[in-house]
Short mmCIF file of C-alpha atoms and ligand atoms in Angstrom, two decimals:
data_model
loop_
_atom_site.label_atom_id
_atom_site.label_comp_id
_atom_site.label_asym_id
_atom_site.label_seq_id
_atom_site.Cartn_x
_atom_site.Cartn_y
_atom_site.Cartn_z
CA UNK A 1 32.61 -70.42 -12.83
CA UNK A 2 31.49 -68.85 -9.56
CA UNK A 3 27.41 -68.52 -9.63
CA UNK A 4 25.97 -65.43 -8.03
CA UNK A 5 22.55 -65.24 -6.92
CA UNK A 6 21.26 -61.49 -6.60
CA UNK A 7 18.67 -59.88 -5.38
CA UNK A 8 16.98 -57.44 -8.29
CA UNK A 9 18.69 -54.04 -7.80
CA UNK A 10 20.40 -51.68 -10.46
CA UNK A 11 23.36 -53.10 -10.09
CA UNK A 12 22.43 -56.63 -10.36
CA UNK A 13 20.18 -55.64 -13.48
CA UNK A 14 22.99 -53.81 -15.09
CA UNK A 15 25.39 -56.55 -14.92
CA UNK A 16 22.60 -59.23 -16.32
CA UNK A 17 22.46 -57.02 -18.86
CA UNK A 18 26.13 -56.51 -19.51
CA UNK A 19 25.97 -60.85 -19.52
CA UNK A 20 23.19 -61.17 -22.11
CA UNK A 21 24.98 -58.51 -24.23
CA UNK A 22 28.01 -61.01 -24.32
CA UNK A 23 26.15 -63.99 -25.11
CA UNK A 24 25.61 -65.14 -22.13
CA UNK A 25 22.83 -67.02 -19.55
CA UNK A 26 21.20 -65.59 -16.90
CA UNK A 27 18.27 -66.98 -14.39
CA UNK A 28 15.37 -64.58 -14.08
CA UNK A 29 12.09 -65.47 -11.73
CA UNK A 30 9.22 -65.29 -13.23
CA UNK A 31 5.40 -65.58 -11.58
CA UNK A 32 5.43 -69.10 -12.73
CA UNK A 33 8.56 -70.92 -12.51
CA UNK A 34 12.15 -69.58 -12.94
CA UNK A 35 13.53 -69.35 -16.77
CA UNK A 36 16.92 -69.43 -17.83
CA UNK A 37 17.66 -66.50 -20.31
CA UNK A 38 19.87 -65.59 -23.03
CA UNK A 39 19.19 -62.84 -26.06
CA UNK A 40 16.74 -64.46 -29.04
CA UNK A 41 18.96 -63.04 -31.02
CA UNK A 42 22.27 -64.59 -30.81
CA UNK A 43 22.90 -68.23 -32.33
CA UNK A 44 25.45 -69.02 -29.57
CA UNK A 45 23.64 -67.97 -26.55
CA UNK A 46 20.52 -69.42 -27.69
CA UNK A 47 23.03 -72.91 -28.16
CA UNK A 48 24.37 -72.48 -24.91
CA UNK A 49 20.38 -72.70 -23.38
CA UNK A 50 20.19 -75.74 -25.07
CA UNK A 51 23.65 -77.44 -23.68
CA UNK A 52 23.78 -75.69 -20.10
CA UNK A 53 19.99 -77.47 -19.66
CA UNK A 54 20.93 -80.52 -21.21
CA UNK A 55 17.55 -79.91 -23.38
CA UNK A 56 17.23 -82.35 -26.59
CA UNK A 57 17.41 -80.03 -29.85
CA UNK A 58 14.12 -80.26 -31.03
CA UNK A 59 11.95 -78.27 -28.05
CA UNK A 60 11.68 -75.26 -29.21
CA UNK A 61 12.13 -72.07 -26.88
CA UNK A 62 9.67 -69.71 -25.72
CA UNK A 63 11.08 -65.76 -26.05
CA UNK A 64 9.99 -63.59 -23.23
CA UNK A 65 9.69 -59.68 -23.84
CA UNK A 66 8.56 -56.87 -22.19
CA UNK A 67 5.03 -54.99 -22.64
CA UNK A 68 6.05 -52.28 -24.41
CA UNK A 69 7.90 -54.62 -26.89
CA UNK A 70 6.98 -53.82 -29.88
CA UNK A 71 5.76 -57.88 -31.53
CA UNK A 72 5.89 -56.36 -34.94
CA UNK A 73 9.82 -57.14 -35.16
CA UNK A 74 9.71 -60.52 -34.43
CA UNK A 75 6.11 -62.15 -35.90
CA UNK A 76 4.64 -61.89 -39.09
CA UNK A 77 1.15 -61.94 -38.54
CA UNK A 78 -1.01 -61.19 -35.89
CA UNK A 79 -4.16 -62.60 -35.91
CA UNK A 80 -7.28 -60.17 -33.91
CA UNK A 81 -8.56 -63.13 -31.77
CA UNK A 82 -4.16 -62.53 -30.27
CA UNK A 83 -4.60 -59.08 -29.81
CA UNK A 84 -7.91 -59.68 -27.74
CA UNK A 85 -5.87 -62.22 -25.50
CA UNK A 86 -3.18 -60.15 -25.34
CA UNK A 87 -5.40 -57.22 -23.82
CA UNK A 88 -7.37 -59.81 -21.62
CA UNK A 89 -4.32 -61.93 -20.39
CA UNK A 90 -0.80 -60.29 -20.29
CA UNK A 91 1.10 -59.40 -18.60
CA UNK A 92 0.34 -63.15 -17.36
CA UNK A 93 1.40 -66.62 -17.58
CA UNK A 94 0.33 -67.31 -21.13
CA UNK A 95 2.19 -68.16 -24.00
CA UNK A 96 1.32 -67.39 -27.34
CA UNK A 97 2.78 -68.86 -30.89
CA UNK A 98 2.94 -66.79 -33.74
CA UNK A 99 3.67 -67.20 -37.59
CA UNK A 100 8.02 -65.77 -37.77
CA UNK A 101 9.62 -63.39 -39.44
CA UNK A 102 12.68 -65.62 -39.10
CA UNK A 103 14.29 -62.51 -37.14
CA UNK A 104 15.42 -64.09 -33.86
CA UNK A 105 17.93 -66.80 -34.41
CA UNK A 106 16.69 -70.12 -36.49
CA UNK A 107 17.76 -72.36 -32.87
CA UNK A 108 15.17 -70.68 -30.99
CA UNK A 109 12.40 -72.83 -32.65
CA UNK A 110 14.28 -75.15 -33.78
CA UNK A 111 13.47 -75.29 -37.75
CA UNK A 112 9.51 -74.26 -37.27
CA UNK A 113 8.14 -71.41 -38.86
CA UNK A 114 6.40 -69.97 -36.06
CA UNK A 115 7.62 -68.35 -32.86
CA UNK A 116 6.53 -68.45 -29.06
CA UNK A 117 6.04 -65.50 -27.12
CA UNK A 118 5.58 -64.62 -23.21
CA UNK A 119 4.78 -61.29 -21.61
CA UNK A 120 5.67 -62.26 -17.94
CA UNK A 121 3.52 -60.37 -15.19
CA UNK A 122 6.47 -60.72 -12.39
CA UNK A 123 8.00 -57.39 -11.56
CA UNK A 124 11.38 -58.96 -11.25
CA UNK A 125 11.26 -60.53 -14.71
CA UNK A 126 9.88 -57.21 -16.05
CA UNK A 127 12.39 -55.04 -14.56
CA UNK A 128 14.96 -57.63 -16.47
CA UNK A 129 13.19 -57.89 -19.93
CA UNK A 130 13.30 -53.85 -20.15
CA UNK A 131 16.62 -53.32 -18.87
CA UNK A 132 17.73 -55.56 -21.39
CA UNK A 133 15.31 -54.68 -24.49
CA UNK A 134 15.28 -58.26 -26.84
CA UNK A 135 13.55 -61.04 -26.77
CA UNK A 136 15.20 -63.20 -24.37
CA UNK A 137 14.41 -67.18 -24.19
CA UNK A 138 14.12 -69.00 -21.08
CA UNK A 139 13.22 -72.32 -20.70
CA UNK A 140 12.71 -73.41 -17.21
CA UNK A 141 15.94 -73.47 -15.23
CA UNK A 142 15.75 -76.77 -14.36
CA UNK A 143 18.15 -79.56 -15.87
CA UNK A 144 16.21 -80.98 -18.67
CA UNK A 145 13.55 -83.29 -17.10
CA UNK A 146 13.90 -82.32 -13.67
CA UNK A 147 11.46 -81.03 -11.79
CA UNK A 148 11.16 -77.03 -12.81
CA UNK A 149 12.62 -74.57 -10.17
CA UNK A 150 9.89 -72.35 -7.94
CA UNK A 151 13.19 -70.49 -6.36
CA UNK A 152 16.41 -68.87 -6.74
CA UNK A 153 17.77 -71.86 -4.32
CA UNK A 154 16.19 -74.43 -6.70
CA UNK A 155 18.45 -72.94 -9.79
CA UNK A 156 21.06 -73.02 -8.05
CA UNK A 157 20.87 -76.82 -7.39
CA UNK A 158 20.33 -77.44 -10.60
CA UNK A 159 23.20 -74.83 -12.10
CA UNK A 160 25.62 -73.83 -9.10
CA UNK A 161 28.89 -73.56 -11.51
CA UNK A 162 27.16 -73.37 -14.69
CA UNK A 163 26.03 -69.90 -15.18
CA UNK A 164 27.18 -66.60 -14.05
CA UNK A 165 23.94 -65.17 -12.59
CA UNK A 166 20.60 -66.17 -11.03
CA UNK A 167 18.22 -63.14 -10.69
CA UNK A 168 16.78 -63.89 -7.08
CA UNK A 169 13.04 -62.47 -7.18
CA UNK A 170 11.54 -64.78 -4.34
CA UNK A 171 9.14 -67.60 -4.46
CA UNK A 172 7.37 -68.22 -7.87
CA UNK A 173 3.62 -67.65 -6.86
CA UNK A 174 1.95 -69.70 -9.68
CA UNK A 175 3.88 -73.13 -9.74
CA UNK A 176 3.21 -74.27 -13.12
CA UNK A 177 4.99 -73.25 -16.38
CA UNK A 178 2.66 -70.71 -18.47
CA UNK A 179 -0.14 -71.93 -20.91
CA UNK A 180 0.69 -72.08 -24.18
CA UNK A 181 -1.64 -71.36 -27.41
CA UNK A 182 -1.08 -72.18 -30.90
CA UNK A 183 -2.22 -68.56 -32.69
CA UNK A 184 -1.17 -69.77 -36.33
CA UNK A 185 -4.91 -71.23 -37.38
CA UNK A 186 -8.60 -69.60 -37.86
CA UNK A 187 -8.83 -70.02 -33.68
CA UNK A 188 -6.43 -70.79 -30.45
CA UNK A 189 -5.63 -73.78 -29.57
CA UNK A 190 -4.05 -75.03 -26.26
CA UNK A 191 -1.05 -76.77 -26.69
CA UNK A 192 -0.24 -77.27 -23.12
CA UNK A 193 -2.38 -76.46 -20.32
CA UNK A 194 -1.63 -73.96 -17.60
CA UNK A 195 -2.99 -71.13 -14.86
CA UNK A 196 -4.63 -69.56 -17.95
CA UNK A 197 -7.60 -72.19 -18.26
CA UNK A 198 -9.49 -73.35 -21.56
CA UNK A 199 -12.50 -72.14 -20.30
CA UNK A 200 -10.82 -68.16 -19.71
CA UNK A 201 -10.07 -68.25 -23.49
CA UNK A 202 -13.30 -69.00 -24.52
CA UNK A 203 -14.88 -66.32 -22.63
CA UNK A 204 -12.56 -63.66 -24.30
CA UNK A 205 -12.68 -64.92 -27.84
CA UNK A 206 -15.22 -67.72 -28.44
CA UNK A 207 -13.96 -70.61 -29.47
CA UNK A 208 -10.51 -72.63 -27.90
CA UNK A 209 -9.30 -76.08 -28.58
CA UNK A 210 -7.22 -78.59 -26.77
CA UNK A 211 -4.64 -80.00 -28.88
CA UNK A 212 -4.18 -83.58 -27.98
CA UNK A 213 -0.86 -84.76 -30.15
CA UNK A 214 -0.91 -87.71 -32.48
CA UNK A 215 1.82 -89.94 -30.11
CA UNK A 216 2.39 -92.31 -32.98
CA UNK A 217 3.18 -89.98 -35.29
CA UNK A 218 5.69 -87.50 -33.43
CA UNK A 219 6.73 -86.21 -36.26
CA UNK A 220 3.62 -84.25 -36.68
CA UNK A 221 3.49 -82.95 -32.59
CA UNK A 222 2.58 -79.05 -32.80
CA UNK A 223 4.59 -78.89 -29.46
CA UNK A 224 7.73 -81.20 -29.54
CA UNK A 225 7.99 -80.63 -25.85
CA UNK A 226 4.43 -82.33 -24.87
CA UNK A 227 6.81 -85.48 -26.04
CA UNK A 228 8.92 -85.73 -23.36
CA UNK A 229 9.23 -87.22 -19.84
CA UNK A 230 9.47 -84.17 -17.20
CA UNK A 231 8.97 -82.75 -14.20
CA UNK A 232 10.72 -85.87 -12.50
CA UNK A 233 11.85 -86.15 -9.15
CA UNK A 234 15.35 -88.23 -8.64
CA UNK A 235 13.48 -90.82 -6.83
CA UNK A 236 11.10 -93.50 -7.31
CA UNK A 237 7.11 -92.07 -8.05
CA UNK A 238 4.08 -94.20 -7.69
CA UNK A 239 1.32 -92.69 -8.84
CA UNK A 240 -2.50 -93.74 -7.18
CA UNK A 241 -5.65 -92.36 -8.40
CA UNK A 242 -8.24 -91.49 -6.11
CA UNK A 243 -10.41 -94.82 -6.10
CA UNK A 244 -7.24 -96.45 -5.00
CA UNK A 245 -6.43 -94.59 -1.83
CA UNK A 246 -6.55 -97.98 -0.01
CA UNK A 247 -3.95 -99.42 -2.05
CA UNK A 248 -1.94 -96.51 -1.57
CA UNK A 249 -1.74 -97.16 2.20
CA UNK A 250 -0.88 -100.85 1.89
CA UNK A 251 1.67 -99.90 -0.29
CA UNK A 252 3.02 -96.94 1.87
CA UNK A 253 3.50 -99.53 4.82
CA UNK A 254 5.46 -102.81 1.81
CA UNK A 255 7.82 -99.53 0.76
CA UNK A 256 8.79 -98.33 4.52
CA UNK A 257 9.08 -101.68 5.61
CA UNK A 258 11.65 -101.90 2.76
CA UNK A 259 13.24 -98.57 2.68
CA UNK A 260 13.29 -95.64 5.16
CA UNK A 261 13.13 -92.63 2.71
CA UNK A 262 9.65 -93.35 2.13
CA UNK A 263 6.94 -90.53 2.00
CA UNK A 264 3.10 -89.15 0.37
CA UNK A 265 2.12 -86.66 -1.26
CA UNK A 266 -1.13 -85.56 -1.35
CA UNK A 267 -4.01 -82.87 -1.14
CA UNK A 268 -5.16 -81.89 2.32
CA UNK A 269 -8.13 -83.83 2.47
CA UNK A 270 -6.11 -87.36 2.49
CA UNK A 271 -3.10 -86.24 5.20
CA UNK A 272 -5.34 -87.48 8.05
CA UNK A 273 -5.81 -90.70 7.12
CA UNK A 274 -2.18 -91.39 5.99
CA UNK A 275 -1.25 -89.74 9.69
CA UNK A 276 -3.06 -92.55 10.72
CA UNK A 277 -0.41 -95.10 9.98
CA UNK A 278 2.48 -92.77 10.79
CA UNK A 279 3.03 -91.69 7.01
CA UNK A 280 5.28 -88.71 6.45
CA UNK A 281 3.11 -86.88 4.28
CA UNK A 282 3.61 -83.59 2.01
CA UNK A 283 0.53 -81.69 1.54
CA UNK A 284 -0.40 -80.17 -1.49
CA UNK A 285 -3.00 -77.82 0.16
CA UNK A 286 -6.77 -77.55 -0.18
CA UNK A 287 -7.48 -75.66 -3.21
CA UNK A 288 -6.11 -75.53 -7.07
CA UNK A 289 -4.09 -72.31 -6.77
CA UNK A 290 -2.67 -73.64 -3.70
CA UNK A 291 -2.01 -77.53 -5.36
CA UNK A 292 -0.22 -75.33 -8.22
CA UNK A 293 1.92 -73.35 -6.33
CA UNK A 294 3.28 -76.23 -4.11
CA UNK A 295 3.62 -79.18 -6.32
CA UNK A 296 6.65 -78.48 -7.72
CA UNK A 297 8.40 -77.34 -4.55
CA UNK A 298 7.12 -80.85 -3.07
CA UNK A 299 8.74 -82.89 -5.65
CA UNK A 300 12.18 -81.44 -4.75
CA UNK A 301 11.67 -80.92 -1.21
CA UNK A 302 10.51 -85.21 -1.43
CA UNK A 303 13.34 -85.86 -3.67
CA UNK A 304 15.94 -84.54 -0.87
CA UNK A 305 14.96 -87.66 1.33
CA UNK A 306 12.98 -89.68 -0.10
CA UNK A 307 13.59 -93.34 -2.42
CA UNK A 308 9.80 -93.82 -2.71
CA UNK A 309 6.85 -91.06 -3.45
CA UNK A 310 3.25 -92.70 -2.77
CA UNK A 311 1.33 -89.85 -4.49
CA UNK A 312 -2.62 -89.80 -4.81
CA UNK A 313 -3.79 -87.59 -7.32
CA UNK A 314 -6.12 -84.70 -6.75
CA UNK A 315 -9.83 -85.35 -7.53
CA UNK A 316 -10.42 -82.40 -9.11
CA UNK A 317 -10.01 -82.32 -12.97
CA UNK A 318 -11.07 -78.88 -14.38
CA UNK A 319 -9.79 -75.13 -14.87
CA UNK A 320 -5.82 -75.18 -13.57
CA UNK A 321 -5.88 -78.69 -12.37
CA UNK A 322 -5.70 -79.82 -16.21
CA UNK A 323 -2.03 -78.23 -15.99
CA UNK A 324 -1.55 -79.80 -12.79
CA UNK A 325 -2.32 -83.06 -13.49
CA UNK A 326 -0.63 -83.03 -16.72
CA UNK A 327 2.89 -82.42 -14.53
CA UNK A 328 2.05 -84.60 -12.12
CA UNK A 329 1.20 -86.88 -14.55
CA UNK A 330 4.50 -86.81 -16.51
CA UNK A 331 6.36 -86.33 -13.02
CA UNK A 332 5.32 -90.00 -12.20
CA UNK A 333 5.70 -92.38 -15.56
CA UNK A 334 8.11 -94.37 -15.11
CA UNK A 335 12.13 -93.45 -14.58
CA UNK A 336 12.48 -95.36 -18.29
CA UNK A 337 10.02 -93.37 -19.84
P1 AMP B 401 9.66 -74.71 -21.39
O1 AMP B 401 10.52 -73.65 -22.00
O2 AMP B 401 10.46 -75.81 -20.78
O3 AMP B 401 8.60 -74.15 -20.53
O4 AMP B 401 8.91 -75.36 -22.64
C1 AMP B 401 8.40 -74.56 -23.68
C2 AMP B 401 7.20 -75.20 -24.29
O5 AMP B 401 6.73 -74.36 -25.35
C3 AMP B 401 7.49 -76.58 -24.88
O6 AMP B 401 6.38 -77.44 -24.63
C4 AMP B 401 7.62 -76.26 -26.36
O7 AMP B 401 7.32 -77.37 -27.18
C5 AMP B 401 6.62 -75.11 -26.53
N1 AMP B 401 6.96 -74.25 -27.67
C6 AMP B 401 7.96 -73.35 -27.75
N2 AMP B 401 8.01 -72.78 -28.98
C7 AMP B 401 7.02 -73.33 -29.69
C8 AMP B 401 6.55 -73.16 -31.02
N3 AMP B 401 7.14 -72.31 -31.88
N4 AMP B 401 5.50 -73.90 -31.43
C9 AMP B 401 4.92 -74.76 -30.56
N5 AMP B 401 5.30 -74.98 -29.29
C10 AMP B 401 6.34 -74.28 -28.86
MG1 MG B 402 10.58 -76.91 -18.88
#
């Protein structure tokens, strides 16, 4: 199969709508990484998302929809503290989940009784979700554990051959896959963090947890995909926290002695001090935004030449730099993992 990647335009928008209508994927940017879609309402094409991504069958899918969607189709309850967020948030990179109606097709969340639900903000994406009018699921378009694609460039390494069509809407400003927010129980809670911070939530409705799943017992994870290893670059990560920025630098100079692809990433404040030793360093920039809108572009820019990544993680802890260091975080465990 030929892969085209297009530019949105009528024409391109008709014919990813004339795909979807068959059943089929298409890759659509969104403001915070790019998702690949097929209609929440069709048991094959929700399959094929699974197989094309390589994704294990029990991480459930979020459906995407356009504002003027009406929710009422798809959920069964809709609790006030939602409709607050909703007005506060979206369109925006958060993701809410919602009690069924066990309309869309049973694979997209894979047996549970709820259902997850984005309003993305990107004009490209929006343009797409109304030209085509369902729910349409999109994991990121990244092979299953890979790191997530910020670009039309980045599906296509991951898909070239695989799917028909990649929607090309530019660089994904955000960098970090939405927030998503368990809206079943008496208050959110934040099942994975993102640009849309703890701390946002409770100033719109109160009260916000952080779910923090039972590892031992997966059977009882809210979120079957805060299981799994992700994010990864195809080369070796070491991860060093801040304390050990000295170790970081004697290990820099054992791995080039040993290999040549050897480089670090880190934020802007380290770069002069690896410079120092004639590190090739990848900056992650100064601020959160910019640390979020560049880390996954770095771990496939580092992966291209690179058999070690020395990475020293960000000081900073709080608002989007929870979400950060949560990819980061599963970026580097171990290949194994
Ligand atoms: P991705 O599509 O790769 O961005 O991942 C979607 C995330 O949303 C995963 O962490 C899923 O576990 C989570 N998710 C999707 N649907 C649900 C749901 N119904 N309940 C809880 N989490 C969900
Ligand atoms: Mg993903």
């Amino acid at each position: 199969m030929e892969t085209r990647v297009c530019l949105i335009t009528p024409e391109s928008l008709a014919w990813a709508k004339e795909i979807i209508e068959k059943g089929g994927v298409v890759a659509m940017p969104t403001e915070t990484v790019y998702g690949l879609g097929s209609s929440a309402f069709n048991d094959a094409a929700v399959r094929k998302i699974f197989e094309v991504k390589g994704r294990p069958n029990n991480n459930p899918l979020i459906a995407h929809v356009h504002e003027t969607y009406d929710l009422s189709q798809i959920i069964d309850y809709d609790p006030p503290y939602a409709q607050k967020l909703r007005a506060a948030f979206l369109p925006g990179p958060l993701t809410l989940v919602y009690p069924s109606k066990g309309k869309v097709s049973p694979f997209v969340s894979c047996g549970l009784d709820t259902l997850a639900i984005r309003v993305p903000a990107h004009a490209g994406a929006r343009a797409f979700l109304k030209k085509v009018g369902v729910p349409i699921v999109a994991p990121s378009a990244n092979i299953s554990r890979h790191v997530s694609p910020t670009s039309a460039q980045h599906v296509l390494d991951d898909f070239d051959g695989k799917i028909p069509l990649i929607l090309d809407g530019g660089e994904c400003t955000g960098g970090i896959e939405s927030t998503v927010c368990d809206c079943t129980g008496e208050y959110p809670v934040i099942l994975r963090p993102g640009l849309i911070t703890r701390e946002m939530i409770e100033k719109v409705v109160g009260r916000c947890d952080e779910y923090a799943p039972d590892l031992e017992n997966p059977q009882q994870v809210k979120s079957p995909g805060m299981l799994y290893k992700h994010y990864a670059p195809r080369c070796k990560t070491l991860l060093f926290s801040q304390k050990n920025v000295e170790q970081a630098i004697l290990r820099y100079v054992k791995e080039s002695q040993e290999n040549k692809g050897v480089a670090v990433l880190c934020e802007e404040k380290w770069i002069s001090e690896f410079e120092k030793i004639g590190a090739k360093c990848l900056n992650l920039g100064k601020n959160q935004a910019e640390m979020a809108s560049r880390l996954y572009k770095l771990l496939r820019e580092a992966e291209r030449f690179c058999d070690t990544l020395i990475v020293v993680e960000p000081q900073e802890s709080d608002g989007i730099m929870t979400g950060v260091l949560n990819r980061l975080r599963k970026a580097c465990t171990s290949q194994d993992v």
